[in-house]
Each structure stands twice: as structure tokens, then as C-alpha cells.
Amino acid sequence: MRPVHPLAPEEHGASGPRTLGEYERAALERLAGPVADYLLGGAADEHTLRANTGRFADIRLAPRVLTDVRHLDTSAEVPGIRLEHPVMLAPTGAHRLFHPRGELATAEGAAQAGAAYVVSSYSTTSFAEIAAATDGPLWFQLNPLPDPEFQERIVRDVAALGARAVVVTVDTPVPGTRNRQRWNGLDLPEGLTYPMLGALAGLRPKAGAIHRPALDAGFGWADLARLIAACPVPVVVKGVLRGDDAARLVELGVAAVWVSNHGGRNLDTAPAAIDALPHVASAVAGRVPVLLDGGVRRGTDVLKALALGACAVLIGRPALCGLAVGGAAGVRHVVDVLRTELEMAMALCGVTTVREVTTDVLWPVREREWV
């Protein structure tokens, strides 16, 4: 039995966040305006941001009865890691804006919850410090940089420090129209930096320019192939919504394809991640694992993603909310809530292992199932 988390409400009624939604509301009570806008904001009119969560609610589950569900196995596998459960922490930047210990607290909470943590290149703590502070599994995320040699040095360095995989985010050659974030800005306060980006972190775009000095807007298929060849650990590609792109990535040799619309922060009116997932999973056809982030707020969401072809899901905003509310303990509890809800949903749908989850858990079931 997993230990009770210190923030978890006791049976006798102690107060505390019980759901990811309650964590978000509690976090907003603690965060200043610009940081809250950075946390919650999406692109333009935020249609895609809302769809990420809303479309999960449109998918119905088909509970199956009279199945022995006394023993449940939530384990899953992704490149380089055997997971206790299929919930991982997505790469998000600037954790020290949310808690004084920043990414160190995030890594600690993730390890306690048995969750792999994908460290952002926009971390306010170096990968070396994070790796030294946790025994939990880590991946490293990288936006393509305009200096290929510097980029390749980073991936070799993080691999030497224990990164099990490198995640290349390919959906941001330029940033999206992030109105909420732009209105308030998000300059790091004095004393905080992005140590892994070096001098690139301090560069500023020209007025009115859509390009950013730290993003390589020319990064293409040949560049990705070179990075895969130079990287000593598996390469996962994040930011895929189209099946044809996914199929080409598999042929190029990626270790996993990650379905994501950047949390609704880039191209507004792009599809919800869960809507894109079946197209990507069909194109990949089981050749490599498929991951998903975007809108996961309930254990039922995790189950639906597994049913539609994902092997694991990743959470970004909920982890930051847990960090803001309770540091490492908050991060751990957020993951624990999702894992517990997933176990409940599996049991109620009559499946006992993650590997058993198929579209059979989705409503309506095929006609032959009624015979």
C-alpha cells in the first residue's frame, strides 16, 4: 500500500486539495499575476487550451462488471525507464518562480511518487544539480538551438549525468500568440537564470520580430537526424499532431513520438491533443511508444489516453500547481491523486493491467460486444 501523502485529506475530514482542480485554485491564491498568467495562459483566444481538457470530458467510458479486480498493475515502459505507473512530469520552465527550491523540489516529489521527470532546458536549476539531488528517473528536454555544436554538447553532458532520454520539442520554431503572458511579461527576477542555456538565455528579440534568438526556426529533418546520431541516449520527439509527421519520425529512428500541442500555448485552433492521438498512434502502428500531454486532469483522462494509443501521459500545469501549494509534497500528491483515480477507473472498467487497456473501455462498444 502506498503511504498517505502529508497533504492528503484524512478520513476524518482534514482540509487540503483533493483534486487537481483544487490544486489549481489553491495555487492561484499564492501566485502573483504574471506568474499566474504564465501558468494558465494559452495562445490567442485559447480555444485549443480549453479543448485540451474539454474533449476528454466528451469521451465516455464503458464499465465492465463481474471482473476480478483485486490486483491491479499500473506499470508501463517508455524509452530507458520501466514506470510504476503511466504518469510522468512534462517539461515546464522556471520552477523557482513557483517555489524557492524549484526543480529540486519537483524532482524530489516526482521520485517519491514513482514518476519520471522531464527536465526543461528552461529550468532555473542546472541538470547536474537536479541529477545529484534525486534517484528518480530523468529525461531532458531541448528546444532546437541556433548553435548545433552547443546543442550537441548539452545532450552529451546530460546523458553523462544520467538522463535516460533526450526530448526534442519540434513544435516551436517561433512562439505562439501568448497574449496573457505578453501583457504582463515574464522576466526572471534578479538571481534567477536558465543555467543550461548559457548566453542564449540573455538574448532579446528585435522589436516586432516573431523569431527568438534562442530558437532555431530553420531546424529540419536533416538537423534532427544529425542530433539523433550525436545523442548517446534515445531521442524522443515532442510536439507531433499529424500522422504523416509521426510516420516519418519513426522512419528517422526516434525512440518515441510525443503527441502535444504545447499545452495550447502555440497555435490556437489546433486540435486537442486527445483528438490527435488516434491519428498519430495509427500511423506509428506500435513501432515505437506514443506519449501524450495536454489537458490530463483526472485518472479517467489517463485511461482514455491509454485506450486511444498512448503508453504514458505527462502533466505540466498540475505539477506546477502542486509545487506552488506544497513543494515536493504537493508534486507527489498531484501524481498520487492521478494514479489512484486511474486505478479506480481501471477496476470499474474491468481491466487489471495497463497493457489490457484498449478501445473496449470506450463507449459505445462495438456491436458484436452486445451479442
CSV table of C-alpha atoms in Angstrom, one decimal:
chain,number,residue,atom,x,y,z
A,1,MET,CA,0.0,0.0,0.0
A,2,ARG,CA,1.3,3.5,-0.9
A,3,PRO,CA,1.9,5.8,2.1
A,4,VAL,CA,-0.6,8.5,2.8
A,5,HIS,CA,0.7,11.8,1.5
A,6,PRO,CA,1.1,14.6,4.1
A,7,LEU,CA,-1.2,16.9,2.1
A,8,ALA,CA,-3.9,14.3,1.5
A,9,PRO,CA,-7.1,14.9,3.5
A,10,GLU,CA,-7.5,12.4,6.3
A,11,GLU,CA,-10.7,10.3,6.5
A,12,HIS,CA,-11.8,12.4,9.5
A,13,GLY,CA,-12.1,15.4,7.2
A,14,ALA,CA,-8.8,17.4,7.4
A,15,SER,CA,-8.8,20.1,4.8
A,16,GLY,CA,-6.5,20.1,1.8
A,17,PRO,CA,-6.6,19.9,-2.0
A,18,ARG,CA,-8.3,16.6,-3.1
A,19,THR,CA,-8.3,17.0,-6.9
A,20,LEU,CA,-6.1,18.6,-9.5
A,21,GLY,CA,-8.7,21.3,-9.9
A,22,GLU,CA,-8.5,22.2,-6.2
A,23,TYR,CA,-4.7,22.4,-6.5
A,24,GLU,CA,-5.1,24.9,-9.3
A,25,ARG,CA,-7.4,27.1,-7.3
A,26,ALA,CA,-5.1,26.9,-4.3
A,27,ALA,CA,-2.1,27.7,-6.4
A,28,LEU,CA,-3.7,30.8,-7.9
A,29,GLU,CA,-4.3,32.1,-4.4
A,30,ARG,CA,-0.5,32.1,-3.9
A,31,LEU,CA,0.8,33.3,-7.2
A,32,ALA,CA,1.4,36.8,-8.5
A,33,GLY,CA,-0.4,38.0,-11.6
A,34,PRO,CA,2.4,37.5,-14.2
A,35,VAL,CA,3.3,34.0,-12.9
A,36,ALA,CA,-0.3,33.0,-12.8
A,37,ASP,CA,-0.7,34.2,-16.4
A,38,TYR,CA,2.4,32.2,-17.4
A,39,LEU,CA,0.9,29.1,-15.7
A,40,LEU,CA,-2.6,29.3,-17.1
A,41,GLY,CA,-2.3,31.2,-20.4
A,42,GLY,CA,-2.7,29.8,-23.8
A,43,ALA,CA,-2.4,31.1,-27.4
A,44,ALA,CA,-4.7,33.8,-28.8
A,45,ASP,CA,-8.3,33.1,-27.8
A,46,GLU,CA,-7.4,29.9,-26.0
A,47,HIS,CA,-9.7,27.6,-28.0
A,48,THR,CA,-7.1,24.8,-28.1
A,49,LEU,CA,-6.3,25.4,-24.4
A,50,ARG,CA,-9.9,24.8,-23.4
A,51,ALA,CA,-10.3,21.9,-25.9
A,52,ASN,CA,-7.4,20.0,-24.3
A,53,THR,CA,-9.4,19.5,-21.1
A,54,GLY,CA,-12.9,19.7,-22.6
A,55,ARG,CA,-12.5,17.0,-25.2
A,56,PHE,CA,-11.6,14.4,-22.5
A,57,ALA,CA,-15.0,15.0,-21.0
A,58,ASP,CA,-16.7,14.3,-24.3
A,59,ILE,CA,-15.2,10.7,-24.4
A,60,ARG,CA,-17.4,8.2,-22.5
A,61,LEU,CA,-16.2,5.1,-20.7
A,62,ALA,CA,-17.8,1.7,-20.8
A,63,PRO,CA,-17.7,0.0,-17.4
A,64,ARG,CA,-17.5,-3.8,-17.4
A,65,VAL,CA,-18.9,-5.8,-14.4
A,66,LEU,CA,-18.1,-9.1,-12.7
A,67,THR,CA,-14.4,-9.0,-13.3
A,68,ASP,CA,-11.8,-9.9,-10.6
A,69,VAL,CA,-10.1,-6.6,-10.0
A,70,ARG,CA,-8.5,-7.3,-6.6
A,71,HIS,CA,-5.0,-7.0,-8.1
A,72,LEU,CA,-4.1,-4.1,-10.4
A,73,ASP,CA,-0.8,-3.5,-12.3
A,74,THR,CA,-0.2,0.1,-13.5
A,75,SER,CA,3.3,-0.4,-14.7
A,76,ALA,CA,4.4,0.8,-18.2
A,77,GLU,CA,7.5,1.2,-20.2
A,78,VAL,CA,9.0,4.2,-22.0
A,79,PRO,CA,12.5,4.6,-23.5
A,80,GLY,CA,15.0,3.9,-20.8
A,81,ILE,CA,12.5,3.5,-18.0
A,82,ARG,CA,10.2,1.0,-16.5
A,83,LEU,CA,7.5,3.1,-14.9
A,84,GLU,CA,5.5,2.2,-11.8
A,85,HIS,CA,2.5,3.9,-13.5
A,86,PRO,CA,1.9,5.8,-16.7
A,87,VAL,CA,2.0,9.3,-15.3
A,88,MET,CA,5.1,11.4,-15.9
A,89,LEU,CA,6.0,15.1,-15.4
A,90,ALA,CA,6.2,17.2,-18.6
A,91,PRO,CA,8.9,19.8,-19.1
A,92,THR,CA,7.9,23.2,-17.8
A,93,GLY,CA,10.2,26.1,-17.2
A,94,ALA,CA,11.2,28.4,-14.3
A,95,HIS,CA,10.1,26.3,-11.3
A,96,ARG,CA,11.8,28.6,-8.8
A,97,LEU,CA,9.0,31.1,-9.7
A,98,PHE,CA,6.6,28.7,-8.0
A,99,HIS,CA,8.7,27.5,-5.0
A,100,PRO,CA,12.1,28.5,-3.5
A,101,ARG,CA,13.6,25.1,-4.1
A,102,GLY,CA,12.2,25.0,-7.7
A,103,GLU,CA,13.2,22.0,-9.8
A,104,LEU,CA,14.9,20.3,-6.8
A,105,ALA,CA,11.5,20.1,-5.0
A,106,THR,CA,9.8,18.9,-8.3
A,107,ALA,CA,12.4,16.1,-8.7
A,108,GLU,CA,12.0,15.1,-5.1
A,109,GLY,CA,8.2,14.9,-5.3
A,110,ALA,CA,8.3,13.1,-8.6
A,111,ALA,CA,10.7,10.4,-7.3
A,112,GLN,CA,8.6,9.9,-4.2
A,113,ALA,CA,5.5,9.4,-6.4
A,114,GLY,CA,7.4,7.0,-8.7
A,115,ALA,CA,7.1,9.4,-11.6
A,116,ALA,CA,9.7,10.1,-14.3
A,117,TYR,CA,10.5,13.8,-14.6
A,118,VAL,CA,11.3,15.5,-17.9
A,119,VAL,CA,13.6,18.5,-17.1
A,120,SER,CA,13.1,21.5,-19.2
A,121,SER,CA,16.1,23.3,-20.8
A,122,TYR,CA,14.4,26.4,-19.3
A,123,SER,CA,14.9,25.1,-15.9
A,124,THR,CA,16.1,27.5,-13.2
A,125,THR,CA,18.3,24.8,-11.8
A,126,SER,CA,21.1,23.0,-13.7
A,127,PHE,CA,20.6,19.4,-14.8
A,128,ALA,CA,23.7,18.5,-12.8
A,129,GLU,CA,22.1,19.8,-9.6
A,130,ILE,CA,18.9,18.0,-10.2
A,131,ALA,CA,20.5,14.7,-11.1
A,132,ALA,CA,22.7,14.9,-7.9
A,133,ALA,CA,19.6,15.6,-5.7
A,134,THR,CA,17.4,12.7,-6.9
A,135,ASP,CA,17.5,9.0,-7.6
A,136,GLY,CA,14.3,9.2,-9.7
A,137,PRO,CA,14.4,8.7,-13.5
A,138,LEU,CA,15.1,11.8,-15.5
A,139,TRP,CA,14.7,12.8,-19.2
A,140,PHE,CA,16.0,16.1,-20.6
A,141,GLN,CA,14.0,18.4,-22.9
A,142,LEU,CA,15.6,20.7,-25.5
A,143,ASN,CA,14.2,23.2,-27.9
A,144,PRO,CA,16.4,23.3,-31.1
A,145,LEU,CA,19.1,25.9,-30.6
A,146,PRO,CA,20.7,28.0,-33.3
A,147,ASP,CA,24.2,26.7,-32.3
A,148,PRO,CA,24.4,22.9,-33.3
A,149,GLU,CA,27.7,22.3,-31.6
A,150,PHE,CA,26.5,23.8,-28.3
A,151,GLN,CA,23.3,21.8,-28.6
A,152,GLU,CA,25.2,18.5,-29.2
A,153,ARG,CA,27.4,19.3,-26.2
A,154,ILE,CA,24.4,19.8,-24.0
A,155,VAL,CA,22.9,16.4,-25.0
A,156,ARG,CA,26.2,14.6,-24.4
A,157,ASP,CA,26.5,16.3,-21.0
A,158,VAL,CA,23.1,15.5,-19.7
A,159,ALA,CA,23.5,11.9,-20.9
A,160,ALA,CA,26.7,11.6,-18.9
A,161,LEU,CA,24.8,12.9,-15.9
A,162,GLY,CA,22.2,10.2,-16.1
A,163,ALA,CA,19.4,11.5,-18.5
A,164,ARG,CA,17.7,8.3,-19.8
A,165,ALA,CA,16.5,10.1,-23.0
A,166,VAL,CA,16.6,13.5,-24.7
A,167,VAL,CA,13.3,15.1,-25.7
A,168,VAL,CA,13.4,17.4,-28.7
A,169,THR,CA,10.5,19.8,-28.9
A,170,VAL,CA,9.8,20.5,-32.6
A,171,ASP,CA,6.5,22.5,-32.5
A,172,THR,CA,8.0,25.9,-31.5
A,173,PRO,CA,10.1,27.3,-34.3
A,174,VAL,CA,8.5,30.6,-33.2
A,175,PRO,CA,6.4,31.2,-30.1
A,176,GLY,CA,2.6,31.4,-30.3
A,177,THR,CA,0.5,34.5,-29.7
A,178,ARG,CA,0.5,34.2,-25.9
A,179,ASN,CA,-1.5,37.3,-25.1
A,180,ARG,CA,-1.8,36.8,-21.4
A,181,GLN,CA,1.9,36.2,-21.0
A,182,ARG,CA,2.9,39.1,-23.3
A,183,TRP,CA,0.7,41.7,-21.4
A,184,ASN,CA,2.4,41.1,-18.1
A,185,GLY,CA,5.7,39.8,-19.3
A,186,LEU,CA,7.8,37.1,-17.6
A,187,ASP,CA,11.3,38.4,-17.0
A,188,LEU,CA,13.0,36.3,-14.3
A,189,PRO,CA,13.6,38.2,-11.1
A,190,GLU,CA,17.2,39.1,-10.1
A,191,GLY,CA,19.1,36.0,-9.1
A,192,LEU,CA,17.3,33.5,-11.3
A,193,THR,CA,18.7,32.3,-14.6
A,194,TYR,CA,18.3,29.5,-17.1
A,195,PRO,CA,21.7,27.9,-16.5
A,196,MET,CA,21.6,25.3,-19.2
A,197,LEU,CA,21.1,27.8,-22.0
A,198,GLY,CA,24.2,29.9,-21.2
A,199,ALA,CA,24.5,33.2,-23.1
A,200,LEU,CA,21.4,32.4,-25.3
A,201,ALA,CA,19.2,32.9,-22.3
A,202,GLY,CA,20.0,36.6,-22.1
A,203,LEU,CA,19.4,37.4,-25.7
A,204,ARG,CA,16.3,39.5,-26.6
A,205,PRO,CA,14.3,39.5,-29.8
A,206,LYS,CA,14.1,42.5,-32.1
A,207,ALA,CA,11.0,44.7,-31.6
A,208,GLY,CA,8.1,43.3,-33.6
A,209,ALA,CA,10.0,40.1,-34.7
A,210,ILE,CA,8.4,36.7,-34.4
A,211,HIS,CA,11.7,34.9,-34.2
A,212,ARG,CA,13.6,34.3,-31.0
A,213,PRO,CA,17.4,34.2,-30.7
A,214,ALA,CA,17.3,31.0,-28.6
A,215,LEU,CA,15.0,29.1,-31.1
A,216,ASP,CA,16.3,27.7,-34.3
A,217,ALA,CA,13.5,28.4,-36.8
A,218,GLY,CA,15.4,26.6,-39.5
A,219,PHE,CA,15.7,23.2,-37.7
A,220,GLY,CA,14.6,20.5,-40.1
A,221,TRP,CA,14.6,16.8,-40.7
A,222,ALA,CA,18.3,16.6,-41.6
A,223,ASP,CA,19.2,18.5,-38.4
A,224,LEU,CA,17.1,16.1,-36.3
A,225,ALA,CA,18.8,13.2,-37.9
A,226,ARG,CA,22.2,14.7,-37.0
A,227,LEU,CA,21.1,15.2,-33.4
A,228,ILE,CA,19.9,11.6,-33.2
A,229,ALA,CA,23.2,10.4,-34.4
A,230,ALA,CA,25.1,12.6,-31.9
A,231,CYS,CA,23.0,11.7,-28.9
A,232,PRO,CA,24.2,8.8,-26.8
A,233,VAL,CA,20.7,8.1,-25.4
A,234,PRO,CA,17.3,7.6,-27.1
A,235,VAL,CA,15.7,10.7,-28.7
A,236,VAL,CA,12.0,11.4,-28.2
A,237,VAL,CA,10.3,14.0,-30.3
A,238,LYS,CA,7.6,16.1,-28.7
A,239,GLY,CA,5.0,18.3,-30.4
A,240,VAL,CA,3.5,16.0,-33.0
A,241,LEU,CA,-0.1,16.2,-34.1
A,242,ARG,CA,-0.1,14.7,-37.6
A,243,GLY,CA,0.1,11.1,-38.6
A,244,ASP,CA,2.3,11.7,-41.6
A,245,ASP,CA,4.9,13.5,-39.4
A,246,ALA,CA,4.8,10.7,-36.9
A,247,ALA,CA,5.4,8.0,-39.5
A,248,ARG,CA,8.4,9.9,-40.9
A,249,LEU,CA,9.8,10.3,-37.4
A,250,VAL,CA,9.6,6.6,-36.8
A,251,GLU,CA,11.5,6.0,-40.1
A,252,LEU,CA,14.1,8.5,-39.0
A,253,GLY,CA,14.8,6.5,-35.9
A,254,VAL,CA,13.2,8.3,-33.0
A,255,ALA,CA,12.6,6.3,-29.8
A,256,ALA,CA,9.1,7.6,-29.1
A,257,VAL,CA,6.6,10.1,-30.6
A,258,TRP,CA,5.0,12.6,-28.2
A,259,VAL,CA,1.6,14.0,-29.1
A,260,SER,CA,1.4,17.6,-27.8
A,261,ASN,CA,0.0,21.0,-28.9
A,262,HIS,CA,2.4,22.7,-26.3
A,263,GLY,CA,-0.4,22.9,-23.8
A,264,GLY,CA,-2.4,25.1,-26.1
A,265,ARG,CA,0.2,27.8,-26.0
A,266,ASN,CA,1.3,27.9,-29.6
A,267,LEU,CA,-1.2,27.5,-32.5
A,268,ASP,CA,-4.7,28.3,-31.4
A,269,THR,CA,-7.5,26.2,-33.0
A,270,ALA,CA,-5.0,23.3,-33.4
A,271,PRO,CA,-6.8,20.1,-32.3
A,272,ALA,CA,-6.9,19.0,-28.7
A,273,ALA,CA,-4.1,16.5,-28.0
A,274,ILE,CA,-6.5,13.7,-27.3
A,275,ASP,CA,-8.2,14.2,-30.7
A,276,ALA,CA,-4.8,14.0,-32.5
A,277,LEU,CA,-3.7,10.9,-30.5
A,278,PRO,CA,-5.6,8.2,-32.5
A,279,HIS,CA,-4.2,9.6,-35.8
A,280,VAL,CA,-0.6,9.5,-34.6
A,281,ALA,CA,-1.0,6.1,-32.9
A,282,SER,CA,-2.4,4.6,-36.1
A,283,ALA,CA,0.5,6.0,-38.2
A,284,VAL,CA,3.1,4.8,-35.6
A,285,ALA,CA,1.4,1.3,-35.6
A,286,GLY,CA,3.1,0.1,-32.5
A,287,ARG,CA,6.6,0.5,-33.8
A,288,VAL,CA,7.6,3.0,-31.0
A,289,PRO,CA,5.9,4.2,-27.9
A,290,VAL,CA,3.5,7.1,-28.2
A,291,LEU,CA,3.2,9.7,-25.4
A,292,LEU,CA,0.6,12.4,-24.8
A,293,ASP,CA,0.4,15.6,-22.8
A,294,GLY,CA,-2.3,18.3,-22.8
A,295,GLY,CA,-5.4,18.5,-20.6
A,296,VAL,CA,-4.9,15.5,-18.3
A,297,ARG,CA,-6.7,16.3,-15.1
A,298,ARG,CA,-8.3,13.0,-14.0
A,299,GLY,CA,-7.4,9.4,-13.8
A,300,THR,CA,-10.2,8.7,-16.3
A,301,ASP,CA,-8.3,11.0,-18.7
A,302,VAL,CA,-5.2,8.8,-18.3
A,303,LEU,CA,-7.3,5.7,-19.0
A,304,LYS,CA,-8.8,7.3,-22.2
A,305,ALA,CA,-5.4,8.2,-23.4
A,306,LEU,CA,-4.1,4.7,-22.9
A,307,ALA,CA,-7.2,3.3,-24.7
A,308,LEU,CA,-6.5,5.6,-27.7
A,309,GLY,CA,-2.9,4.5,-28.1
A,310,ALA,CA,-0.7,6.3,-25.6
A,311,CYS,CA,1.7,4.3,-23.4
A,312,ALA,CA,2.0,7.1,-20.9
A,313,VAL,CA,0.8,10.7,-20.2
A,314,LEU,CA,2.6,13.7,-18.9
A,315,ILE,CA,1.3,16.6,-16.8
A,316,GLY,CA,2.7,20.1,-16.8
A,317,ARG,CA,0.4,22.7,-15.2
A,318,PRO,CA,-0.9,20.3,-12.5
A,319,ALA,CA,2.6,19.6,-11.3
A,320,LEU,CA,3.4,23.3,-11.1
A,321,CYS,CA,0.2,23.8,-9.1
A,322,GLY,CA,1.3,21.1,-6.7
A,323,LEU,CA,4.7,22.7,-6.4
A,324,ALA,CA,3.3,26.1,-5.7
A,325,VAL,CA,0.9,24.7,-3.0
A,326,GLY,CA,3.1,22.2,-1.2
A,327,GLY,CA,6.6,21.9,-2.7
A,328,ALA,CA,7.8,18.4,-3.1
A,329,ALA,CA,4.9,17.1,-1.1
A,330,GLY,CA,2.4,18.9,-3.4
A,331,VAL,CA,4.0,17.4,-6.5
A,332,ARG,CA,3.9,14.0,-5.1
A,333,HIS,CA,0.2,14.3,-4.1
A,334,VAL,CA,-0.8,15.5,-7.5
A,335,VAL,CA,0.7,12.4,-9.1
A,336,ASP,CA,-0.7,10.2,-6.3
A,337,VAL,CA,-4.2,11.5,-7.0
A,338,LEU,CA,-4.0,10.7,-10.7
A,339,ARG,CA,-2.6,7.2,-10.0
A,340,THR,CA,-5.3,6.4,-7.5
A,341,GLU,CA,-8.0,7.7,-9.8
A,342,LEU,CA,-6.5,5.6,-12.7
A,343,GLU,CA,-6.6,2.5,-10.6
A,344,MET,CA,-10.3,3.2,-9.7
A,345,ALA,CA,-11.1,3.7,-13.4
A,346,MET,CA,-9.3,0.6,-14.5
A,347,ALA,CA,-11.1,-1.5,-11.9
A,348,LEU,CA,-14.5,-0.1,-12.8
A,349,CYS,CA,-13.9,-0.8,-16.5
A,350,GLY,CA,-12.8,-4.3,-15.7
A,351,VAL,CA,-9.1,-4.1,-16.7
A,352,THR,CA,-6.3,-5.1,-14.3
A,353,THR,CA,-3.2,-4.1,-16.2
A,354,VAL,CA,-2.3,-1.1,-18.4
A,355,ARG,CA,-1.4,-3.5,-21.2
A,356,GLU,CA,-5.1,-4.7,-21.2
A,357,VAL,CA,-6.5,-1.2,-21.9
A,358,THR,CA,-7.9,-0.9,-25.4
A,359,THR,CA,-10.7,0.9,-27.1
A,360,ASP,CA,-13.0,-1.7,-25.5
A,361,VAL,CA,-13.2,0.6,-22.4
A,362,LEU,CA,-14.7,3.4,-24.5
A,363,TRP,CA,-18.4,3.9,-25.2
A,364,PRO,CA,-20.1,2.9,-27.4
A,365,VAL,CA,-18.6,-0.5,-27.6
A,366,ARG,CA,-18.7,-2.4,-30.9
A,367,GLU,CA,-22.0,-4.0,-31.8
A,368,ARG,CA,-20.6,-7.6,-31.5
A,369,GLU,CA,-19.9,-7.0,-27.8
A,370,TRP,CA,-23.7,-6.9,-27.3
A,371,VAL,CA,-24.3,-10.3,-28.8
